Amino acid sequence: MCGIVGYIGHRDAYPIVIKGLQRLEYRGYDSAGIALYDGASVNLCKTKGKVEDLKKKAKSEISLSGNLGIGHTRWATHGVPNDVNSHPHYSNSGDLVIIHNGIIENYESIKKELIKRGYTFESDTDTEVLVNLIEEVKLKENVMLGQAVQIALNEVVGAYAIAVFDKKKPDEIVVAKLGSPLAIGIGDNEFFIASDASPFIEFTNNAIYLEDEEMAIIRLGKEIKLRKIKNDAVAYPNILELQMNIEEIEKGGFDHFMLKEIYEQPRAILDTYRGRLLAKQGIVKMAGIDQHLDKFLNANRIIIVACGTSWHAGLVAEYIFENLARIPVEVEYASEFRYRNPIITENDVVIAISQSGETADTLAAIKLAKENGAFVFGVCNVVGSSIARETHAGAYTHAGPEIGVASTKAFTTQITVLTLLALKLAKEKELFTDSQFHEYLTELETIPSKVEKALESNPLIEIIADVYKDSTNCLYLGRGYNFPVALEGALKLKEISYIHAEGYPAAEMKHGPIALIDEHMPVFVIATNKGHYEKVVSNIQEIKSRKGKIIAIVTEGDVQVKELADHCIEIPETFESLTPLLTTIPLQLLSYHIAVMRNCNVDQPRNLAKSVTVE
Ligand code: F6R
């Protein structure tokens, strides 16, 4: 977690670093800081709070000039969020200045050693230990900053993306990466450093994504020098041309990124299947899978590993793969999988799902699966992310940048990719006739316009949100394909409005949660017309007879549930297996409006971060 930004070149660094930090605030937002070199000295300002607070403080406290700057937005790990623990951190001499995303696990033992050698520490952070270790190496070994960074990093255990400069040599920034992302934007004798490309996309489309255990010495007027941290080997920069554009990372007239991203779903789903779904020809084309089809077709089972919302998409995929492609599937929390000595064989295919492609637990689960000989397929949104690189093959979701911390379009596009994959396998296994296959693909093609239709319920949803905004508990129920959507609906409400919510398979209600139902309990029920409809109607009756409030998501033209429920939100009719792509839309909007009405920070909910790079 945490976002880092840096600039060295001919422009003023301050506006670039500040704007970059605002774009990276999704990664952490409990404190922020900046350090600028103005040609004579370093001006450093940091504060608990948001980048907006930093801007105010910096304006009144420091000179904002200089062509070299680094900045940080923090999600605290070591040390509470306060001004002192915020980054950047100075070394004891005041010469070195560092920003860091990650955790140095052995910082305590290093700190003790440094204290013995006379070092003092102002903060409780592992980062201040690291910058002083670099300084100690630099002085003791009498080496340049790059070499000192390299030697020091060989002594630390943990994860990092760092940027460090020496005020005595202000034409250079040294960066390094292990486990946390780091991109370098390359301009015309100017360089940008950031946790992702969004801070520099309006200046350059050329970027290098450092690999794990790589570092770079970025010096004005020189080529970037890349080397391996462990063995000093020279690494060759792979300069990518980025496709991202500036509109994608701005709010585009919406009040919040989350709302923008909810409304982007028709486009995002279309982009996910564009070029892959060829309904007329009856083909699903997926470049990432074609040469690995045998792995899937001969697999004993598919194991899906993911966290949070991506795990919910994995649960939907379990129903899809088993029903359409008849391949057994297990869905695992990556954090549990990696630590429970799972049985993995060479005949297993592991699918790792991750929007950010940086989630530490998912990454570790992938490494474990690979060590045990499994074929690992990634479903990621962020191009070039660690998970995309670590997997044997994969498919991007092409949802575009997701900035709101609560995942929305990532979920529906992950389901779309996984549906395409299941369809491709089903076709290979001849489980569909040509006409059934064609019918399925044609229906999938209608989903973007059906999502548009589902979005039209927004005014009604706002009214319903107003009725339930003060609830303290909510229950979400669904069955079959829509059980994971109930889990996802509950997660969305919890994380952005701080209302306690639980998702359950509707039939499980009578095994416990029914005890909670009274006139104060809103129950959101997914009751589409296909798949156990009558049984869900019975569950609704059970809630009604205990005076629970029922908010139902139903198929257009529904009659039965409308008579029972307090509120109904309609979605267009589609195949049962595609309903999650529609039923999730009203639940996203409901959470959004409730959170706004409760004055919650929708895009940056408390305690959360978009990219969970710590375990
Ligand atoms: C919820 C949410 C999180 C993420 C989870 C996994 O709205 O965003 O639960 O889904 O942290 O993140 P990725 O998909 O980036 O691996």
Tab-separated table of N, CA, C and O in Angstrom, residues 442-484:
chain	number	residue	atom	x	y	z
A	442	THR	N	-24.483	-14.438	-28.336
A	442	THR	CA	-25.344	-13.305	-28.724
A	442	THR	C	-25.949	-12.671	-27.472
A	442	THR	O	-26.060	-11.445	-27.366
A	443	GLU	N	-26.314	-13.510	-26.508
A	443	GLU	CA	-26.879	-12.960	-25.269
A	443	GLU	C	-25.809	-12.167	-24.501
A	443	GLU	O	-26.084	-11.085	-23.995
A	444	LEU	N	-24.612	-12.719	-24.468
A	444	LEU	CA	-23.520	-12.021	-23.774
A	444	LEU	C	-23.287	-10.638	-24.403
A	444	LEU	O	-23.025	-9.662	-23.692
A	445	GLU	N	-23.461	-10.573	-25.709
A	445	GLU	CA	-23.281	-9.286	-26.403
A	445	GLU	C	-24.331	-8.245	-25.996
A	445	GLU	O	-24.125	-7.054	-26.211
A	446	THR	N	-25.461	-8.711	-25.470
A	446	THR	CA	-26.506	-7.738	-25.090
A	446	THR	C	-26.270	-7.176	-23.687
A	446	THR	O	-26.971	-6.261	-23.255
A	447	ILE	N	-25.312	-7.765	-22.955
A	447	ILE	CA	-25.149	-7.376	-21.546
A	447	ILE	C	-24.835	-5.883	-21.366
A	447	ILE	O	-25.452	-5.235	-20.518
A	448	PRO	N	-23.928	-5.281	-22.155
A	448	PRO	CA	-23.687	-3.852	-21.932
A	448	PRO	C	-24.976	-3.011	-21.997
A	448	PRO	O	-25.201	-2.145	-21.135
A	449	SER	N	-25.846	-3.298	-22.969
A	449	SER	CA	-27.064	-2.471	-23.042
A	449	SER	C	-28.009	-2.822	-21.889
A	449	SER	O	-28.744	-1.964	-21.391
A	450	LYS	N	-27.963	-4.056	-21.418
A	450	LYS	CA	-28.812	-4.407	-20.267
A	450	LYS	C	-28.281	-3.766	-18.970
A	450	LYS	O	-29.051	-3.409	-18.084
A	451	VAL	N	-26.960	-3.621	-18.897
A	451	VAL	CA	-26.406	-2.914	-17.735
A	451	VAL	C	-26.860	-1.445	-17.786
A	451	VAL	O	-27.266	-0.873	-16.765
A	452	GLU	N	-26.846	-0.858	-18.993
A	452	GLU	CA	-27.360	0.522	-19.147
A	452	GLU	C	-28.771	0.614	-18.593
A	452	GLU	O	-29.123	1.544	-17.890
A	453	LYS	N	-29.576	-0.355	-18.945
A	453	LYS	CA	-30.979	-0.375	-18.505
A	453	LYS	C	-31.043	-0.480	-16.976
A	453	LYS	O	-31.816	0.233	-16.330
A	454	ALA	N	-30.226	-1.359	-16.433
A	454	ALA	CA	-30.221	-1.522	-14.967
A	454	ALA	C	-29.830	-0.207	-14.283
A	454	ALA	O	-30.349	0.136	-13.214
A	455	LEU	N	-28.933	0.549	-14.925
A	455	LEU	CA	-28.491	1.821	-14.342
A	455	LEU	C	-29.625	2.862	-14.310
A	455	LEU	O	-29.584	3.811	-13.528
A	456	GLU	N	-30.633	2.653	-15.170
A	456	GLU	CA	-31.755	3.607	-15.208
A	456	GLU	C	-32.555	3.607	-13.900
A	456	GLU	O	-33.345	4.499	-13.630
A	457	SER	N	-32.383	2.573	-13.090
A	457	SER	CA	-33.101	2.537	-11.797
A	457	SER	C	-32.471	3.456	-10.764
A	457	SER	O	-32.912	3.498	-9.617
A	458	ASN	N	-31.428	4.175	-11.149
A	458	ASN	CA	-30.696	4.982	-10.165
A	458	ASN	C	-31.610	5.906	-9.337
A	458	ASN	O	-31.473	5.941	-8.113
A	459	PRO	N	-32.561	6.658	-9.955
A	459	PRO	CA	-33.389	7.548	-9.126
A	459	PRO	C	-34.205	6.768	-8.074
A	459	PRO	O	-34.305	7.192	-6.917
A	460	LEU	N	-34.745	5.613	-8.471
A	460	LEU	CA	-35.499	4.792	-7.511
A	460	LEU	C	-34.561	4.313	-6.388
A	460	LEU	O	-34.918	4.329	-5.198
A	461	ILE	N	-33.370	3.920	-6.779
A	461	ILE	CA	-32.410	3.398	-5.792
A	461	ILE	C	-32.036	4.485	-4.778
A	461	ILE	O	-31.891	4.220	-3.581
A	462	GLU	N	-31.951	5.718	-5.260
A	462	GLU	CA	-31.640	6.829	-4.349
A	462	GLU	C	-32.748	6.985	-3.306
A	462	GLU	O	-32.469	7.221	-2.120
A	463	ILE	N	-33.999	6.807	-3.755
A	463	ILE	CA	-35.128	6.919	-2.818
A	463	ILE	C	-35.048	5.797	-1.783
A	463	ILE	O	-35.203	6.005	-0.577
A	464	ILE	N	-34.754	4.593	-2.263
A	464	ILE	CA	-34.671	3.444	-1.341
A	464	ILE	C	-33.502	3.652	-0.365
A	464	ILE	O	-33.618	3.382	0.836
A	465	ALA	N	-32.396	4.172	-0.883
A	465	ALA	CA	-31.217	4.410	-0.034
A	465	ALA	C	-31.583	5.350	1.112
A	465	ALA	O	-31.159	5.154	2.252
A	466	ASP	N	-32.400	6.353	0.799
A	466	ASP	CA	-32.786	7.314	1.829
A	466	ASP	C	-33.581	6.647	2.959
A	466	ASP	O	-33.454	7.007	4.118
A	467	VAL	N	-34.375	5.647	2.601
A	467	VAL	CA	-35.188	4.950	3.612
A	467	VAL	C	-34.287	4.146	4.559
A	467	VAL	O	-34.531	4.073	5.754
A	468	TYR	N	-33.219	3.551	4.021
A	468	TYR	CA	-32.434	2.596	4.834
A	468	TYR	C	-31.068	3.130	5.266
A	468	TYR	O	-30.283	2.400	5.859
A	469	LYS	N	-30.824	4.406	5.015
A	469	LYS	CA	-29.469	4.943	5.276
A	469	LYS	C	-29.070	4.895	6.753
A	469	LYS	O	-27.887	4.884	7.083
A	470	ASP	N	-30.070	4.859	7.655
A	470	ASP	CA	-29.710	4.866	9.078
A	470	ASP	C	-29.730	3.470	9.703
A	470	ASP	O	-29.639	3.331	10.924
A	471	SER	N	-29.846	2.458	8.878
A	471	SER	CA	-29.857	1.087	9.413
A	471	SER	C	-28.517	0.785	10.081
A	471	SER	O	-27.485	1.348	9.711
A	472	THR	N	-28.566	-0.133	11.034
A	472	THR	CA	-27.289	-0.526	11.656
A	472	THR	C	-26.839	-1.907	11.188
A	472	THR	O	-25.677	-2.267	11.317
A	473	ASN	N	-27.773	-2.690	10.667
A	473	ASN	CA	-27.461	-4.040	10.162
A	473	ASN	C	-28.282	-4.305	8.913
A	473	ASN	O	-29.426	-3.866	8.828
A	474	CYS	N	-27.721	-5.047	7.988
A	474	CYS	CA	-28.475	-5.433	6.790
A	474	CYS	C	-28.103	-6.857	6.417
A	474	CYS	O	-26.971	-7.300	6.660
A	475	LEU	N	-29.058	-7.521	5.801
A	475	LEU	CA	-28.822	-8.887	5.343
A	475	LEU	C	-28.977	-8.910	3.824
A	475	LEU	O	-29.862	-8.234	3.278
A	476	TYR	N	-28.117	-9.666	3.171
A	476	TYR	CA	-28.187	-9.817	1.717
A	476	TYR	C	-28.347	-11.293	1.402
A	476	TYR	O	-27.539	-12.110	1.880
A	477	LEU	N	-29.348	-11.634	0.619
A	477	LEU	CA	-29.587	-13.036	0.310
A	477	LEU	C	-29.628	-13.271	-1.200
A	477	LEU	O	-30.155	-12.452	-1.959
A	478	GLY	N	-29.083	-14.403	-1.598
A	478	GLY	CA	-29.160	-14.804	-3.004
A	478	GLY	C	-28.918	-16.300	-3.076
A	478	GLY	O	-28.430	-16.901	-2.111
A	479	ARG	N	-29.256	-16.885	-4.203
A	479	ARG	CA	-29.004	-18.329	-4.371
A	479	ARG	C	-28.253	-18.545	-5.672
A	479	ARG	O	-28.342	-17.740	-6.588
A	480	GLY	N	-27.587	-19.705	-5.747
A	480	GLY	CA	-26.920	-20.083	-6.993
A	480	GLY	C	-25.956	-19.002	-7.434
A	480	GLY	O	-25.178	-18.472	-6.637
A	481	TYR	N	-26.017	-18.641	-8.701
A	481	TYR	CA	-25.119	-17.632	-9.255
A	481	TYR	C	-25.177	-16.321	-8.459
A	481	TYR	O	-24.240	-15.540	-8.494
A	482	ASN	N	-26.297	-16.090	-7.818
A	482	ASN	CA	-26.446	-14.813	-7.126
A	482	ASN	C	-26.133	-14.863	-5.634
A	482	ASN	O	-26.247	-13.844	-4.948
A	483	PHE	N	-25.700	-16.016	-5.156
A	483	PHE	CA	-25.222	-16.046	-3.767
A	483	PHE	C	-23.948	-15.193	-3.639
A	483	PHE	O	-23.855	-14.338	-2.746
A	484	PRO	N	-22.945	-15.374	-4.551
A	484	PRO	CA	-21.773	-14.496	-4.420
A	484	PRO	C	-22.114	-13.012	-4.599
A	484	PRO	O	-21.443	-12.151	-4.024
